[in-house]
Coordinates of C-alpha atoms in Angstrom, one line a residue:
M1 CA -0.5 0.5 0.7
R2 CA 2.9 2.3 0.8
Q3 CA 4.9 1.4 -2.4
V4 CA 1.1 2.2 -4.6
T5 CA 1.3 6.1 -2.0
I6 CA 4.5 6.7 -3.2
V7 CA 4.2 6.0 -6.6
C8 CA 1.4 8.0 -7.0
M9 CA 2.4 11.1 -5.5
L10 CA 5.4 10.9 -8.4
S11 CA 3.0 10.6 -11.0
V12 CA 1.3 13.7 -9.4
V13 CA 4.9 15.9 -10.3
L14 CA 5.7 14.3 -13.8
L15 CA 2.1 15.3 -14.9
A16 CA 1.9 18.3 -12.9
G17 CA 3.1 21.2 -15.9
C18 CA 1.7 23.5 -18.6
W19 CA 0.0 21.3 -21.6
D20 CA -0.9 24.5 -23.3
E21 CA 2.0 26.8 -22.2
R22 CA 2.7 29.2 -25.4
L23 CA 6.7 30.9 -24.3
Y24 CA 6.7 34.8 -24.8
K25 CA 9.8 34.6 -26.7
N26 CA 7.9 32.5 -29.3
L27 CA 5.1 35.0 -29.5
A28 CA 4.1 38.6 -31.7
V29 CA 2.0 40.4 -29.2
I30 CA -0.2 41.2 -31.2
S31 CA -1.9 45.5 -29.6
I32 CA -4.0 46.3 -32.4
A33 CA -5.8 45.3 -35.9
G34 CA -7.4 46.0 -38.8
I35 CA -9.5 45.1 -41.5
E36 CA -11.0 45.8 -45.1
G37 CA -11.9 44.8 -48.8
H38 CA -14.8 42.1 -48.6
M39 CA -15.4 38.1 -48.1
G40 CA -13.2 36.4 -50.9
D41 CA -11.0 39.2 -50.5
L42 CA -9.9 41.1 -47.9
K43 CA -6.4 42.4 -46.6
A44 CA -5.5 42.9 -42.6
Y45 CA -2.8 44.2 -40.7
Y46 CA -1.0 43.5 -37.7
A47 CA 0.6 46.0 -35.4
Y48 CA 3.2 44.5 -32.0
P49 CA 5.9 45.8 -31.1
S50 CA 9.4 45.7 -32.5
S51 CA 11.5 46.2 -29.5
P52 CA 11.1 45.1 -26.4
N53 CA 12.2 48.0 -24.9
D54 CA 9.8 50.3 -26.1
P55 CA 6.8 49.6 -26.8
T56 CA 6.2 52.2 -28.6
K57 CA 7.7 50.7 -31.8
V58 CA 6.1 48.4 -33.8
A59 CA 6.2 46.1 -36.4
I60 CA 2.9 45.7 -38.8
V61 CA 2.6 42.4 -40.7
E62 CA -0.1 42.3 -44.2
S63 CA -1.8 39.7 -45.4
E64 CA -4.9 39.2 -48.0
G65 CA -6.8 35.7 -48.0
L66 CA -10.9 35.1 -48.8
T67 CA -11.7 35.3 -44.8
P68 CA -10.2 36.2 -40.8
R69 CA -9.6 33.5 -40.5
D70 CA -7.6 32.9 -43.6
V71 CA -5.3 36.4 -43.5
R72 CA -4.7 34.9 -40.0
N73 CA -3.3 32.4 -41.0
K74 CA -1.3 33.3 -44.3
A75 CA 0.3 36.8 -41.6
D76 CA 1.4 33.8 -38.9
L77 CA 3.8 32.7 -42.1
K78 CA 4.9 35.8 -42.5
T79 CA 7.2 36.7 -39.2
A80 CA 8.9 34.1 -37.8
L81 CA 6.8 34.1 -34.3
T82 CA 3.4 33.5 -33.8
L83 CA 0.6 35.8 -33.7
D84 CA -0.6 36.0 -30.2
L85 CA -4.0 38.5 -30.2
S86 CA -4.7 37.7 -26.4
E87 CA -3.7 41.0 -25.3
L88 CA -5.5 42.9 -28.4
S89 CA -6.6 46.1 -27.3
T90 CA -8.1 47.3 -30.8
Y91 CA -10.1 46.1 -34.1
L92 CA -10.6 48.6 -36.4
M93 CA -12.3 47.4 -40.2
A94 CA -12.5 50.1 -43.0
E95 CA -16.3 51.8 -43.6
E96 CA -16.3 50.0 -46.9
S97 CA -16.1 46.3 -45.3
A98 CA -18.8 47.2 -42.8
Y99 CA -21.6 48.2 -45.5
D100 CA -21.5 44.1 -45.9
D101 CA -22.9 41.7 -43.0
I102 CA -19.6 42.3 -39.9
Y103 CA -20.5 39.7 -37.8
P104 CA -18.4 37.0 -40.2
F105 CA -16.1 39.8 -38.9
L106 CA -15.9 39.0 -35.7
D107 CA -17.3 35.4 -36.2
I108 CA -13.8 34.1 -35.7
F109 CA -14.1 36.0 -31.9
Y110 CA -16.1 33.8 -30.4
R111 CA -14.5 30.3 -31.4
N112 CA -11.7 30.6 -29.2
A113 CA -11.0 31.2 -26.4
Q114 CA -8.2 33.0 -26.1
N115 CA -9.1 35.6 -28.2
P116 CA -10.5 38.7 -25.7
I117 CA -14.1 39.6 -27.0
T118 CA -13.6 42.8 -24.0
T119 CA -11.2 44.2 -27.4
K120 CA -12.7 47.9 -28.1
F121 CA -13.9 47.8 -32.5
A122 CA -14.7 50.7 -34.1
I123 CA -15.3 52.0 -38.5
T124 CA -12.9 54.1 -40.1
K125 CA -13.1 56.7 -42.4
G126 CA -10.3 55.0 -45.0
S127 CA -8.0 52.8 -45.1
P128 CA -6.9 51.1 -41.2
K129 CA -3.6 50.8 -42.4
D130 CA -3.0 54.3 -41.8
F131 CA -5.0 54.5 -38.4
I132 CA -1.9 51.7 -37.8
D133 CA 1.4 52.7 -39.8
V134 CA 2.1 56.0 -37.1
K135 CA 5.0 56.9 -37.9
K136 CA 4.7 59.3 -34.9
S137 CA 5.8 58.7 -31.8
L138 CA 2.9 58.0 -29.2
P139 CA 2.9 58.5 -25.6
S140 CA 2.5 54.0 -24.9
G141 CA 2.1 51.1 -27.0
L142 CA -0.2 51.4 -30.3
G143 CA -3.8 49.4 -29.3
E144 CA -3.2 50.9 -25.6
Y145 CA -3.4 54.5 -27.2
Y146 CA -5.9 54.0 -29.3
Q147 CA -7.9 52.0 -25.8
E148 CA -7.5 54.7 -24.3
F149 CA -8.1 57.5 -27.0
I150 CA -12.0 55.6 -27.3
E151 CA -12.3 55.1 -23.8
S152 CA -11.5 59.0 -23.3
V153 CA -14.5 59.5 -25.5
E154 CA -16.4 56.7 -24.1
R155 CA -16.6 58.9 -20.8
N156 CA -17.6 61.9 -22.7
S157 CA -20.3 60.4 -23.6
I158 CA -19.6 60.4 -27.4
F159 CA -19.1 57.1 -27.7
P160 CA -21.2 54.4 -26.4
K161 CA -19.8 53.3 -23.0
G162 CA -18.0 49.9 -22.4
L163 CA -19.0 48.8 -25.7
D164 CA -16.4 46.7 -26.9
I165 CA -16.7 43.5 -29.7
Q166 CA -19.0 41.2 -26.9
Q167 CA -22.1 43.7 -26.5
A168 CA -21.4 44.7 -30.5
G169 CA -22.5 40.7 -31.6
S170 CA -24.6 40.4 -29.3
M171 CA -26.4 44.3 -30.9
L172 CA -25.9 42.1 -34.5
F173 CA -28.7 39.8 -32.6
E174 CA -31.0 42.2 -31.2
E175 CA -34.0 43.2 -32.8
G176 CA -35.4 45.6 -31.6
Q177 CA -32.3 48.2 -31.2
D178 CA -29.5 48.9 -34.1
L179 CA -26.4 48.8 -33.0
V180 CA -23.2 51.9 -33.1
L181 CA -20.1 52.2 -33.2
P182 CA -17.5 54.5 -33.3
Y183 CA -16.5 56.5 -36.1
L184 CA -12.8 57.5 -36.6
N185 CA -11.6 60.1 -39.1
R186 CA -7.8 60.5 -39.0
D187 CA -5.4 63.6 -38.4
E188 CA -2.6 63.6 -41.1
K189 CA -1.0 66.1 -40.1
N190 CA -0.2 65.3 -36.5
Q191 CA -0.9 61.1 -37.7
T192 CA -3.5 60.8 -34.5
P193 CA -7.4 59.8 -34.3
I194 CA -10.0 62.3 -34.7
A195 CA -13.4 60.6 -33.3
E196 CA -16.2 61.9 -36.1
G197 CA -19.1 60.3 -34.2
L198 CA -21.0 57.1 -34.2
A199 CA -22.1 54.9 -37.4
L200 CA -24.9 53.7 -37.6
F201 CA -26.5 50.7 -38.6
N202 CA -29.1 49.0 -39.6
G203 CA -29.4 45.3 -38.9
R204 CA -25.9 44.0 -39.0
K205 CA -24.9 46.3 -41.9
F206 CA -23.6 49.9 -41.8
T207 CA -25.6 52.2 -42.7
G208 CA -23.9 55.2 -44.8
T209 CA -25.5 57.5 -42.0
T210 CA -22.7 59.0 -39.5
L211 CA -23.8 61.4 -36.9
G212 CA -21.3 64.2 -35.3
K213 CA -19.9 64.5 -32.2
R214 CA -23.2 66.5 -31.5
D215 CA -25.4 64.5 -32.5
S216 CA -23.8 61.9 -30.7
L217 CA -23.7 62.9 -27.9
F218 CA -27.5 63.2 -27.6
L219 CA -28.3 59.7 -29.2
V220 CA -26.0 58.4 -26.2
L221 CA -28.1 60.6 -24.1
A222 CA -31.2 59.2 -24.9
A223 CA -29.6 55.2 -25.5
Y224 CA -27.3 54.5 -23.3
G225 CA -27.3 57.5 -19.9
K226 CA -24.8 59.7 -19.2
A227 CA -21.0 58.5 -18.5
D228 CA -18.8 60.6 -16.7
S229 CA -19.3 63.8 -18.1
A230 CA -21.0 65.6 -20.3
R231 CA -20.9 69.1 -21.8
L232 CA -22.8 71.5 -24.3
S233 CA -22.1 74.8 -25.6
Y234 CA -24.4 77.4 -26.5
I235 CA -23.7 81.4 -27.6
F236 CA -26.7 82.7 -26.0
K237 CA -27.8 85.5 -28.1
E238 CA -29.8 89.0 -26.7
E239 CA -30.7 92.2 -28.0
D240 CA -26.7 92.7 -30.1
K241 CA -25.0 90.7 -27.8
K242 CA -23.6 87.1 -28.2
T243 CA -22.9 85.5 -25.0
P244 CA -20.4 82.2 -24.6
L245 CA -23.2 80.1 -22.6
T246 CA -21.4 76.2 -21.5
V247 CA -23.5 73.7 -19.2
D248 CA -21.4 70.3 -17.7
I249 CA -24.5 67.8 -17.1
I250 CA -24.9 66.7 -13.5
R251 CA -27.8 64.8 -14.2
Y252 CA -30.0 63.5 -16.9
K253 CA -32.9 61.6 -17.0
K254 CA -35.6 60.5 -19.7
K255 CA -38.8 58.7 -20.5
I256 CA -39.9 57.2 -23.7
K257 CA -43.6 56.6 -23.9
I258 CA -45.5 54.4 -27.7
Q259 CA -48.8 56.0 -28.1
E260 CA -50.4 53.8 -31.0
Q261 CA -52.6 55.7 -33.9
G262 CA -53.3 52.8 -36.4
K263 CA -50.6 51.3 -38.0
S264 CA -48.5 54.0 -36.4
A265 CA -47.8 56.0 -33.5
K266 CA -46.5 58.6 -31.4
V267 CA -43.3 58.5 -29.8
Y268 CA -43.4 60.6 -26.2
L269 CA -39.1 61.2 -25.6
K270 CA -39.4 62.8 -21.9
S271 CA -35.7 64.1 -20.9
T272 CA -35.3 65.9 -17.6
F273 CA -31.4 67.6 -17.3
K274 CA -30.1 69.1 -14.1
V275 CA -27.3 71.3 -15.3
N276 CA -24.0 72.9 -14.3
I277 CA -23.7 76.7 -15.7
D278 CA -19.7 76.0 -17.0
E279 CA -19.2 79.5 -18.9
Y280 CA -21.7 82.3 -19.1
P281 CA -19.5 85.3 -18.0
L282 CA -21.9 87.7 -17.8
D283 CA -23.2 89.2 -14.5
H284 CA -26.0 88.0 -12.2
I285 CA -26.5 84.9 -12.7
G286 CA -27.9 83.4 -9.0
E287 CA -30.8 85.7 -10.6
Q288 CA -34.3 83.1 -10.4
K289 CA -35.8 85.3 -13.9
V290 CA -32.1 85.0 -15.5
K291 CA -32.2 81.6 -14.2
N292 CA -35.5 80.6 -15.6
K293 CA -34.3 82.9 -19.5
L294 CA -31.2 80.5 -19.3
E295 CA -33.9 76.9 -18.7
K296 CA -35.9 78.4 -21.9
F297 CA -33.1 79.0 -24.1
L298 CA -31.6 75.6 -23.4
E299 CA -34.9 73.9 -23.5
K300 CA -35.4 74.9 -26.7
K301 CA -32.2 74.1 -28.7
I302 CA -31.3 70.9 -26.8
K303 CA -35.5 70.2 -28.4
S304 CA -34.1 71.0 -31.8
E305 CA -31.2 69.3 -31.1
T306 CA -32.6 65.6 -30.7
L307 CA -34.9 65.7 -32.9
K308 CA -32.3 66.1 -35.9
M309 CA -31.0 63.3 -34.6
I310 CA -33.5 61.7 -34.2
K311 CA -34.9 62.1 -37.9
K312 CA -31.2 61.1 -38.9
C313 CA -31.4 57.9 -37.4
Q314 CA -35.2 57.5 -39.3
D315 CA -34.2 58.4 -43.0
A316 CA -31.2 56.1 -42.4
S317 CA -33.7 52.8 -40.8
S318 CA -31.7 52.8 -37.8
D319 CA -33.4 52.4 -34.0
P320 CA -30.4 52.8 -31.6
I321 CA -32.2 54.5 -29.3
G322 CA -34.2 50.9 -29.1
I323 CA -37.9 51.9 -29.6
G324 CA -38.4 48.5 -31.5
K325 CA -37.2 46.7 -27.8
K326 CA -39.8 48.7 -25.9
A327 CA -42.5 48.5 -28.2
R328 CA -42.1 44.9 -28.5
A329 CA -41.3 44.7 -24.8
S330 CA -45.2 46.0 -24.5
R331 CA -46.2 43.9 -26.8
S332 CA -47.8 46.6 -28.6
K333 CA -49.7 46.1 -32.5
I334 CA -47.2 47.8 -33.9
W335 CA -43.8 45.3 -33.1
K336 CA -46.5 42.5 -34.2
E337 CA -47.2 43.7 -37.7
G338 CA -44.0 42.6 -38.9
H339 CA -42.2 45.1 -40.7
W340 CA -40.8 47.2 -37.1
K341 CA -38.0 49.2 -39.9
E342 CA -40.7 50.8 -42.1
I343 CA -43.6 51.7 -39.3
Y344 CA -40.1 52.8 -37.5
K345 CA -40.0 55.4 -40.3
T346 CA -43.2 56.9 -39.9
L347 CA -43.7 57.4 -36.4
D348 CA -44.0 60.8 -35.1
F349 CA -41.5 61.5 -31.8
K350 CA -42.6 64.1 -29.7
V351 CA -39.6 66.2 -27.0
D352 CA -40.2 67.2 -24.5
V353 CA -37.4 69.0 -22.8
N354 CA -36.7 70.4 -18.8
V355 CA -34.0 72.0 -17.6
K356 CA -33.1 72.3 -14.4
I357 CA -30.0 74.6 -13.3
I358 CA -28.8 73.1 -10.2
R359 CA -25.0 75.3 -9.6
S360 CA -23.7 79.0 -11.0
G361 CA -20.2 77.8 -11.0
I362 CA -17.9 78.8 -7.6
L363 CA -18.5 82.5 -7.8
K364 CA -22.0 84.8 -7.2

């Protein structure tokens, strides 16, 4: 019995190894990747640190192939190292590719446990190679730089906070709400990304319509709520005087109600803003009549801009606010008609905005 115990213990020691061990010295750890083209004719780009002492210096592997898996396999054959995407922080897709069904581009991320699904996902204006092949020195690694850039825009309520490949994949199968993705342009002079706004999707395909930063902020508020901060700037006109006015949105609440009218409906969006005055150089801001005047001005402006944003979404047959989800949850007849997107474009939106200035800064 004693001999059996000794043999068993020795066996455990001998078996205690990492069967799936991967040595970093054999890996090219990809921090950012991009893809463009169409199924059957794809081109991909993978960037990894070229210097062990300086993560800001990167090498880029380009490959062509039929499918996303094919281009990744062929990229592996172009370097002495094995491409490792387990630490991929940012995935870029060319605008032209997003006009196709984008799920096939994402499928490989869900098939392998080593592929991260918390990767940031964005659409680029032009080739993603231009965004990856950056000659200028950056303060951090390329993938980390893009991740932090996108997260900074998220904190300002212009991109949906926390949106990644996992959430994007789930929303592609959501019948009552359409996906939006960060839309990036590029500063040619400084070779740095520019947050243009949001790309609107209809189902799994890019509609070709993008919202600017201002419209994107109102969309994110209505669909996802305020992130860490949200600011609005206007020029307040009174008689012949033009005064800068900036408010910081402290709290935001919304309520959506659908009122059916035959085969269409009215949608009531009621929004409440509690704001702090960040910028307003005129005197007497502490007086109630001045506050009332500014509140009415802000309500009119916000209502107009919200309606403009909704109209752009309707024209693009994109429902990023999730009106369809609410209609389905309430078992509305307009959802049961079976052609929601056609009905969605005919909906009459009524926007009610209430603004309350709760703080006016540290000086009175």
